[in-house]
Amino acid sequence: LRDRLARSGAIGRGILGLLTRGSVDEDTWDEIEETLLLADLGPDATDELLDSLRRRIQVLGTDDPAAVREVLREELIALIDPELDRRLAASRRDAADGTELPSVLLMVGVNGTGKTTTVGKLARVLVAAERSVVLGAADTFRAAAADQLETWGSRVGVETVRADRDGADPAAVAFDAVKEGIAQGSDVVIIDTAGRLQNKKGLMDELGKVRRVAEKGLHGDTVAEVLLVIDATTGQNGLQQARVFSEAVQITGIVLTKLDGTAKGGIVVKVQRELGVPVKMVGLGEGMDDLTPFDPHGFVDALLG
Ligand code: GDP
């Protein structure tokens, strides 16, 4: 992870450098605050972290780099909350009527964030874990989207269910994908949805319908996960757009993509706080194997450099 995070250690090197250059005065604290804000931690988390750092370093009575690093590590991990459940629901399950059903993962988010790529990479992770997977191309708005998904499907060796014409009803594709998943006895069905940002009502109607119809296909059982894909490089603006999706449909987890392309690793803390759900996976590149479960401890170690 460390090697693949762009300019990793931005937070750690910045802060440790400041804290260990002699007396820690108000200017130093201002600079530490700036470092945290620049890393996209967000103002609230930055204040919290500064308060606890100040307190603990005072109690510690030392600016020994190893001790300070440990305090910083613990405080960052606490902010990310290692207790949150980040496992994906990705196995077959029994519906109320006893039928064995696949876990359905609905992927939502703004175009360009890496949603389709993430579906492909996620299928790869699941196949490697010996899960059987079917993909559903419910982004029927962009003609190329289904082609792109199908390419990923054949790359990782799973079937892609797609509409037979452009502009078809996305919910119908979701339904067909679920049906196919059930027919094949698959463990997981991953549904890629359209990411155009219309108004909130339009988005709500569209995603709500995809979800409802997928659940109809599941004999009334609920979809297992609604994963919101967010591009780590887009900062506050991207987060604002992402929030519209989380308001339109109840999300269960976040996939943060393009973490390889930013030094602003603090964004993990910010998205979790602002959206109130855990980051479950992170994208670290464009390749097939560049998606990993999010591990707070490994991530913080990488941040600290
Ligand atoms: P969608 O419109 O949300 O479906 O986005 P795409 O899946 O088409 O991805 C948009 C671009 O982002 C593509 O060029 C991807 O290769 C790239 N991409 C996706 N995930 C990552 C990632 O984790 N890291 C990097 N560096 N690029 C990514």
CSV table of C-alpha atoms and ligand atoms in Angstrom, one decimal:
chain,number,residue,atom,x,y,z
A,1,LEU,CA,0.0,0.0,0.0
A,2,ARG,CA,2.7,2.4,1.0
A,3,ASP,CA,4.5,2.2,-2.3
A,4,ARG,CA,1.4,2.8,-4.2
A,5,LEU,CA,0.1,5.8,-2.4
A,6,ALA,CA,1.2,8.9,-4.2
A,7,ARG,CA,3.8,10.9,-2.3
A,8,SER,CA,2.8,8.9,0.7
A,9,GLY,CA,4.0,10.1,4.0
A,10,ALA,CA,2.8,13.6,3.2
A,11,ILE,CA,1.1,14.0,6.6
A,12,GLY,CA,3.7,12.1,8.6
A,13,ARG,CA,6.8,13.8,7.2
A,14,GLY,CA,5.2,17.2,7.4
A,15,ILE,CA,4.1,16.9,11.0
A,16,LEU,CA,7.0,15.0,12.3
A,17,GLY,CA,9.3,17.4,10.7
A,18,LEU,CA,7.5,20.3,12.4
A,19,LEU,CA,7.2,18.7,15.8
A,20,THR,CA,10.8,17.7,16.0
A,21,ARG,CA,12.6,20.8,15.0
A,22,GLY,CA,12.9,22.2,18.5
A,23,SER,CA,10.4,24.1,20.5
A,24,VAL,CA,6.8,23.7,19.6
A,25,ASP,CA,5.3,27.2,19.5
A,26,GLU,CA,2.1,28.6,18.2
A,27,ASP,CA,3.6,29.0,14.7
A,28,THR,CA,4.4,25.4,14.7
A,29,TRP,CA,0.9,24.4,15.6
A,30,ASP,CA,-0.4,26.7,12.8
A,31,GLU,CA,1.8,24.9,10.3
A,32,ILE,CA,0.7,21.5,11.6
A,33,GLU,CA,-2.9,22.7,11.1
A,34,GLU,CA,-2.1,23.7,7.5
A,35,THR,CA,-0.4,20.4,6.8
A,36,LEU,CA,-3.6,18.5,7.9
A,37,LEU,CA,-5.9,20.8,6.0
A,38,LEU,CA,-3.7,20.4,2.9
A,39,ALA,CA,-4.0,16.6,3.3
A,40,ASP,CA,-7.8,17.1,3.0
A,41,LEU,CA,-8.6,15.9,6.5
A,42,GLY,CA,-11.3,18.5,6.7
A,43,PRO,CA,-11.7,21.3,9.3
A,44,ASP,CA,-13.5,19.3,12.0
A,45,ALA,CA,-11.2,16.3,12.0
A,46,THR,CA,-8.2,18.7,11.9
A,47,ASP,CA,-9.4,20.5,15.0
A,48,GLU,CA,-9.9,17.3,16.8
A,49,LEU,CA,-6.6,15.9,15.8
A,50,LEU,CA,-4.8,19.1,16.8
A,51,ASP,CA,-6.5,19.2,20.2
A,52,SER,CA,-5.6,15.6,21.1
A,53,LEU,CA,-2.1,16.0,19.7
A,54,ARG,CA,-1.4,19.1,21.8
A,55,ARG,CA,-2.8,17.4,24.9
A,56,ARG,CA,-1.0,14.2,24.5
A,57,ILE,CA,2.3,15.7,23.6
A,58,GLN,CA,2.1,17.9,26.6
A,59,VAL,CA,1.4,14.9,28.8
A,60,LEU,CA,4.2,13.0,27.1
A,61,GLY,CA,6.6,15.9,27.8
A,62,THR,CA,8.9,14.9,24.9
A,63,ASP,CA,9.3,15.6,21.3
A,64,ASP,CA,11.1,12.4,20.6
A,65,PRO,CA,10.2,11.5,17.0
A,66,ALA,CA,9.3,7.9,17.7
A,67,ALA,CA,7.0,8.8,20.6
A,68,VAL,CA,5.4,11.6,18.6
A,69,ARG,CA,4.9,9.4,15.6
A,70,GLU,CA,3.2,6.8,17.8
A,71,VAL,CA,0.8,9.4,19.2
A,72,LEU,CA,0.0,10.6,15.7
A,73,ARG,CA,-0.5,7.1,14.5
A,74,GLU,CA,-3.0,6.3,17.3
A,75,GLU,CA,-4.9,9.5,16.8
A,76,LEU,CA,-5.2,9.1,13.0
A,77,ILE,CA,-6.4,5.5,13.4
A,78,ALA,CA,-9.0,6.6,16.0
A,79,LEU,CA,-10.3,9.2,13.5
A,80,ILE,CA,-10.7,6.6,10.9
A,81,ASP,CA,-12.4,4.3,13.4
A,82,PRO,CA,-11.0,0.8,13.1
A,83,GLU,CA,-14.1,-0.7,14.7
A,84,LEU,CA,-16.3,-0.1,11.7
A,85,ASP,CA,-17.4,-3.1,9.8
A,86,ARG,CA,-15.8,-2.9,6.3
A,87,ARG,CA,-16.5,-6.4,5.1
A,88,LEU,CA,-18.5,-6.7,1.9
A,89,ALA,CA,-21.6,-8.8,2.0
A,90,ALA,CA,-20.6,-11.1,-0.9
A,91,SER,CA,-22.0,-14.5,-0.5
A,92,ARG,CA,-25.1,-16.3,-1.4
A,93,ARG,CA,-27.9,-15.9,1.1
A,94,ASP,CA,-31.3,-17.4,1.9
A,95,ALA,CA,-34.3,-15.3,1.2
A,96,ALA,CA,-37.3,-15.4,3.5
A,97,ASP,CA,-39.0,-17.9,1.3
A,98,GLY,CA,-35.9,-20.2,1.5
A,99,THR,CA,-34.6,-19.5,-2.0
A,100,GLU,CA,-30.8,-19.2,-2.3
A,101,LEU,CA,-30.0,-15.8,-3.7
A,102,PRO,CA,-26.9,-13.9,-4.7
A,103,SER,CA,-25.6,-10.9,-2.9
A,104,VAL,CA,-26.5,-7.9,-5.0
A,105,LEU,CA,-24.0,-5.0,-5.0
A,106,LEU,CA,-25.3,-1.8,-6.5
A,107,MET,CA,-22.5,0.6,-7.5
A,108,VAL,CA,-23.4,4.3,-7.7
A,109,GLY,CA,-21.5,7.5,-8.1
A,110,VAL,CA,-20.7,10.4,-10.5
A,111,ASN,CA,-19.3,9.6,-14.0
A,112,GLY,CA,-15.6,9.6,-14.3
A,113,THR,CA,-15.0,8.6,-10.6
A,114,GLY,CA,-13.9,5.1,-11.7
A,115,LYS,CA,-17.2,3.2,-11.1
A,116,THR,CA,-17.0,0.9,-14.1
A,117,THR,CA,-13.4,0.2,-13.5
A,118,THR,CA,-14.1,-0.6,-9.9
A,119,VAL,CA,-16.9,-3.0,-10.9
A,120,GLY,CA,-14.3,-4.9,-13.0
A,121,LYS,CA,-11.7,-4.8,-10.3
A,122,LEU,CA,-14.2,-5.9,-7.6
A,123,ALA,CA,-15.3,-8.8,-9.8
A,124,ARG,CA,-11.6,-9.8,-10.0
A,125,VAL,CA,-11.2,-9.7,-6.2
A,126,LEU,CA,-14.3,-11.8,-5.8
A,127,VAL,CA,-13.4,-14.4,-8.5
A,128,ALA,CA,-9.9,-14.7,-6.8
A,129,ALA,CA,-11.8,-15.5,-3.6
A,130,GLU,CA,-13.7,-18.2,-5.5
A,131,ARG,CA,-17.0,-16.4,-5.7
A,132,SER,CA,-19.0,-16.7,-8.8
A,133,VAL,CA,-20.0,-13.3,-10.2
A,134,VAL,CA,-22.4,-11.8,-12.8
A,135,LEU,CA,-22.2,-8.2,-13.9
A,136,GLY,CA,-25.2,-6.0,-14.8
A,137,ALA,CA,-24.6,-3.0,-17.1
A,138,ALA,CA,-27.5,-0.8,-15.9
A,139,ASP,CA,-25.8,2.4,-17.2
A,140,THR,CA,-27.9,2.4,-20.3
A,141,PHE,CA,-27.5,6.1,-20.8
A,142,ARG,CA,-23.9,6.1,-22.2
A,143,ALA,CA,-23.7,3.6,-25.0
A,144,ALA,CA,-20.0,2.9,-24.4
A,145,ALA,CA,-20.5,2.1,-20.7
A,146,ALA,CA,-21.9,-1.4,-21.3
A,147,ASP,CA,-19.1,-2.1,-23.8
A,148,GLN,CA,-16.5,-1.0,-21.2
A,149,LEU,CA,-18.1,-3.2,-18.6
A,150,GLU,CA,-18.3,-6.2,-20.9
A,151,THR,CA,-14.6,-5.8,-21.7
A,152,TRP,CA,-13.9,-5.9,-18.0
A,153,GLY,CA,-16.2,-8.9,-17.7
A,154,SER,CA,-14.3,-10.9,-20.3
A,155,ARG,CA,-11.0,-9.8,-18.8
A,156,VAL,CA,-11.8,-11.3,-15.4
A,157,GLY,CA,-13.9,-14.2,-16.9
A,158,VAL,CA,-17.4,-13.3,-15.8
A,159,GLU,CA,-20.6,-12.8,-17.7
A,160,THR,CA,-22.1,-9.3,-18.3
A,161,VAL,CA,-25.8,-8.9,-18.7
A,162,ARG,CA,-26.6,-5.8,-20.8
A,163,ALA,CA,-29.6,-4.2,-22.5
A,164,ASP,CA,-30.3,-5.2,-26.1
A,165,ARG,CA,-30.6,-1.6,-27.2
A,166,ASP,CA,-29.4,1.9,-26.1
A,167,GLY,CA,-31.5,3.8,-23.8
A,168,ALA,CA,-33.3,0.8,-22.3
A,169,ASP,CA,-34.7,0.9,-18.8
A,170,PRO,CA,-31.7,0.5,-16.4
A,171,ALA,CA,-34.1,-1.2,-13.9
A,172,ALA,CA,-34.9,-3.8,-16.4
A,173,VAL,CA,-31.2,-4.6,-16.9
A,174,ALA,CA,-30.8,-4.8,-13.1
A,175,PHE,CA,-33.7,-7.2,-13.0
A,176,ASP,CA,-32.3,-9.4,-15.8
A,177,ALA,CA,-28.8,-9.5,-14.1
A,178,VAL,CA,-30.3,-10.6,-10.8
A,179,LYS,CA,-32.4,-13.2,-12.7
A,180,GLU,CA,-29.3,-14.5,-14.4
A,181,GLY,CA,-27.4,-14.5,-11.1
A,182,ILE,CA,-30.1,-16.7,-9.6
A,183,ALA,CA,-30.3,-19.0,-12.6
A,184,GLN,CA,-26.5,-19.5,-12.5
A,185,GLY,CA,-26.5,-19.9,-8.7
A,186,SER,CA,-24.0,-17.1,-8.5
A,187,ASP,CA,-22.7,-15.7,-5.2
A,188,VAL,CA,-22.7,-12.1,-6.3
A,189,VAL,CA,-24.3,-9.8,-8.8
A,190,ILE,CA,-22.6,-6.4,-9.3
A,191,ILE,CA,-24.7,-3.8,-10.9
A,192,ASP,CA,-23.1,-0.7,-12.6
A,193,THR,CA,-25.5,2.3,-12.7
A,194,ALA,CA,-25.5,5.6,-14.6
A,195,GLY,CA,-23.6,8.4,-13.0
A,196,ARG,CA,-25.0,11.5,-14.7
A,197,LEU,CA,-25.8,14.1,-12.1
A,198,GLN,CA,-29.3,15.2,-12.9
A,199,ASN,CA,-31.3,16.9,-10.1
A,200,LYS,CA,-31.7,15.0,-6.9
A,201,LYS,CA,-35.3,14.0,-7.6
A,202,GLY,CA,-34.4,12.5,-11.0
A,203,LEU,CA,-31.5,10.6,-9.4
A,204,MET,CA,-33.7,9.4,-6.6
A,205,ASP,CA,-36.3,8.2,-9.0
A,206,GLU,CA,-33.8,6.4,-11.2
A,207,LEU,CA,-31.7,4.7,-8.4
A,208,GLY,CA,-34.8,4.0,-6.4
A,209,LYS,CA,-36.4,2.2,-9.3
A,210,VAL,CA,-33.2,0.2,-10.0
A,211,ARG,CA,-33.0,-0.8,-6.4
A,212,ARG,CA,-36.7,-1.7,-6.1
A,213,VAL,CA,-36.8,-3.7,-9.3
A,214,ALA,CA,-33.5,-5.5,-8.4
A,215,GLU,CA,-35.2,-6.4,-5.1
A,216,LYS,CA,-38.2,-7.7,-6.9
A,217,GLY,CA,-35.9,-10.0,-8.8
A,218,LEU,CA,-34.6,-11.0,-5.3
A,219,HIS,CA,-38.0,-12.2,-4.2
A,220,GLY,CA,-38.3,-9.1,-2.1
A,221,ASP,CA,-34.9,-9.6,-0.4
A,222,THR,CA,-32.8,-6.4,-0.1
A,223,VAL,CA,-29.7,-5.6,-2.1
A,224,ALA,CA,-26.7,-6.5,0.1
A,225,GLU,CA,-24.7,-3.3,-0.5
A,226,VAL,CA,-25.0,0.1,-2.2
A,227,LEU,CA,-21.5,1.2,-2.7
A,228,LEU,CA,-20.7,4.9,-3.5
A,229,VAL,CA,-17.6,5.3,-5.6
A,230,ILE,CA,-15.7,8.6,-4.9
A,231,ASP,CA,-12.6,9.9,-6.7
A,232,ALA,CA,-10.1,10.8,-4.0
A,233,THR,CA,-8.5,13.5,-6.3
A,234,THR,CA,-11.6,15.6,-6.6
A,235,GLY,CA,-11.6,17.2,-3.2
A,236,GLN,CA,-14.6,19.0,-1.7
A,237,ASN,CA,-16.3,19.4,-5.1
A,238,GLY,CA,-16.3,15.7,-5.7
A,239,LEU,CA,-17.5,15.1,-2.2
A,240,GLN,CA,-20.4,17.5,-2.7
A,241,GLN,CA,-21.5,15.6,-5.9
A,242,ALA,CA,-21.1,12.3,-4.1
A,243,ARG,CA,-23.4,13.5,-1.3
A,244,VAL,CA,-26.2,13.9,-3.8
A,245,PHE,CA,-26.0,10.2,-4.5
A,246,SER,CA,-26.0,9.4,-0.8
A,247,GLU,CA,-29.1,11.5,-0.4
A,248,ALA,CA,-30.8,9.8,-3.3
A,249,VAL,CA,-30.2,6.2,-2.2
A,250,GLN,CA,-29.2,4.8,1.2
A,251,ILE,CA,-25.5,3.8,0.8
A,252,THR,CA,-23.8,1.1,2.9
A,253,GLY,CA,-20.2,1.8,2.0
A,254,ILE,CA,-17.7,3.9,0.1
A,255,VAL,CA,-15.1,2.9,-2.5
A,256,LEU,CA,-12.4,5.6,-2.7
A,257,THR,CA,-10.7,5.5,-6.1
A,258,LYS,CA,-7.5,7.0,-7.4
A,259,LEU,CA,-5.8,7.2,-4.0
A,260,ASP,CA,-2.6,6.5,-6.0
A,261,GLY,CA,-3.0,9.9,-7.6
A,262,THR,CA,-3.2,12.1,-4.6
A,263,ALA,CA,-1.2,13.2,-1.6
A,264,LYS,CA,-4.4,14.1,0.1
A,265,GLY,CA,-4.9,10.8,2.0
A,266,GLY,CA,-6.8,12.7,4.7
A,267,ILE,CA,-9.8,12.5,2.4
A,268,VAL,CA,-10.6,9.1,3.8
A,269,VAL,CA,-11.3,10.7,7.2
A,270,LYS,CA,-13.4,13.4,5.5
A,271,VAL,CA,-15.6,11.2,3.4
A,272,GLN,CA,-16.4,8.9,6.2
A,273,ARG,CA,-17.3,11.7,8.5
A,274,GLU,CA,-19.4,13.6,6.0
A,275,LEU,CA,-21.3,10.6,4.7
A,276,GLY,CA,-21.5,8.6,7.9
A,277,VAL,CA,-20.5,5.2,6.3
A,278,PRO,CA,-17.2,3.3,6.2
A,279,VAL,CA,-14.7,3.4,3.4
A,280,LYS,CA,-14.7,-0.3,2.5
A,281,MET,CA,-12.3,-0.5,-0.5
A,282,VAL,CA,-9.7,1.7,-2.1
A,283,GLY,CA,-8.5,2.0,-5.7
A,284,LEU,CA,-4.8,2.3,-6.2
A,285,GLY,CA,-4.4,2.3,-10.0
A,286,GLU,CA,-6.0,1.5,-13.3
A,287,GLY,CA,-5.1,-2.2,-13.4
A,288,MET,CA,-7.1,-5.3,-12.7
A,289,ASP,CA,-5.4,-5.9,-9.3
A,290,ASP,CA,-5.5,-2.3,-8.1
A,291,LEU,CA,-8.4,-2.6,-5.7
A,292,THR,CA,-7.9,-3.6,-2.1
A,293,PRO,CA,-10.0,-3.8,1.1
A,294,PHE,CA,-9.4,-0.7,3.1
A,295,ASP,CA,-7.3,-1.4,6.2
A,296,PRO,CA,-7.0,1.6,8.6
A,297,HIS,CA,-3.8,0.5,10.2
A,298,GLY,CA,-1.9,-0.1,6.9
A,299,PHE,CA,-3.3,3.1,5.5
A,300,VAL,CA,-2.2,5.2,8.5
A,301,ASP,CA,1.3,3.6,8.4
A,302,ALA,CA,1.4,4.6,4.7
A,303,LEU,CA,0.3,8.2,5.5
A,304,LEU,CA,3.0,8.5,8.2
A,305,GLY,CA,5.7,7.3,5.8
B,1,GDP,P1,-16.9,5.8,-14.5
B,1,GDP,O1,-17.3,6.9,-15.5
B,1,GDP,O2,-17.2,6.3,-13.1
B,1,GDP,O3,-17.4,4.5,-14.8
B,1,GDP,O4,-15.3,5.8,-14.6
B,1,GDP,P2,-14.3,4.8,-15.3
B,1,GDP,O5,-14.4,3.4,-14.6
B,1,GDP,O6,-14.5,4.8,-16.8
B,1,GDP,O7,-12.9,5.4,-14.9
B,1,GDP,C1,-12.5,6.7,-15.3
B,1,GDP,C2,-11.0,6.7,-15.4
B,1,GDP,O8,-10.4,6.6,-14.1
B,1,GDP,C3,-10.4,5.6,-16.2
B,1,GDP,O9,-9.4,6.1,-17.0
B,1,GDP,C4,-9.9,4.6,-15.2
B,1,GDP,O10,-8.8,3.8,-15.7
B,1,GDP,C5,-9.4,5.6,-14.1
B,1,GDP,N1,-9.4,4.9,-12.8
B,1,GDP,C6,-10.4,4.2,-12.1
B,1,GDP,N2,-9.9,3.9,-10.9
B,1,GDP,C7,-8.7,4.3,-10.7
B,1,GDP,C8,-7.7,4.3,-9.7
B,1,GDP,O11,-7.9,3.7,-8.6
B,1,GDP,N3,-6.5,4.9,-9.9
B,1,GDP,C9,-6.2,5.5,-11.1
B,1,GDP,N4,-5.0,6.1,-11.2
B,1,GDP,N5,-7.1,5.6,-12.1
B,1,GDP,C10,-8.3,5.0,-11.9
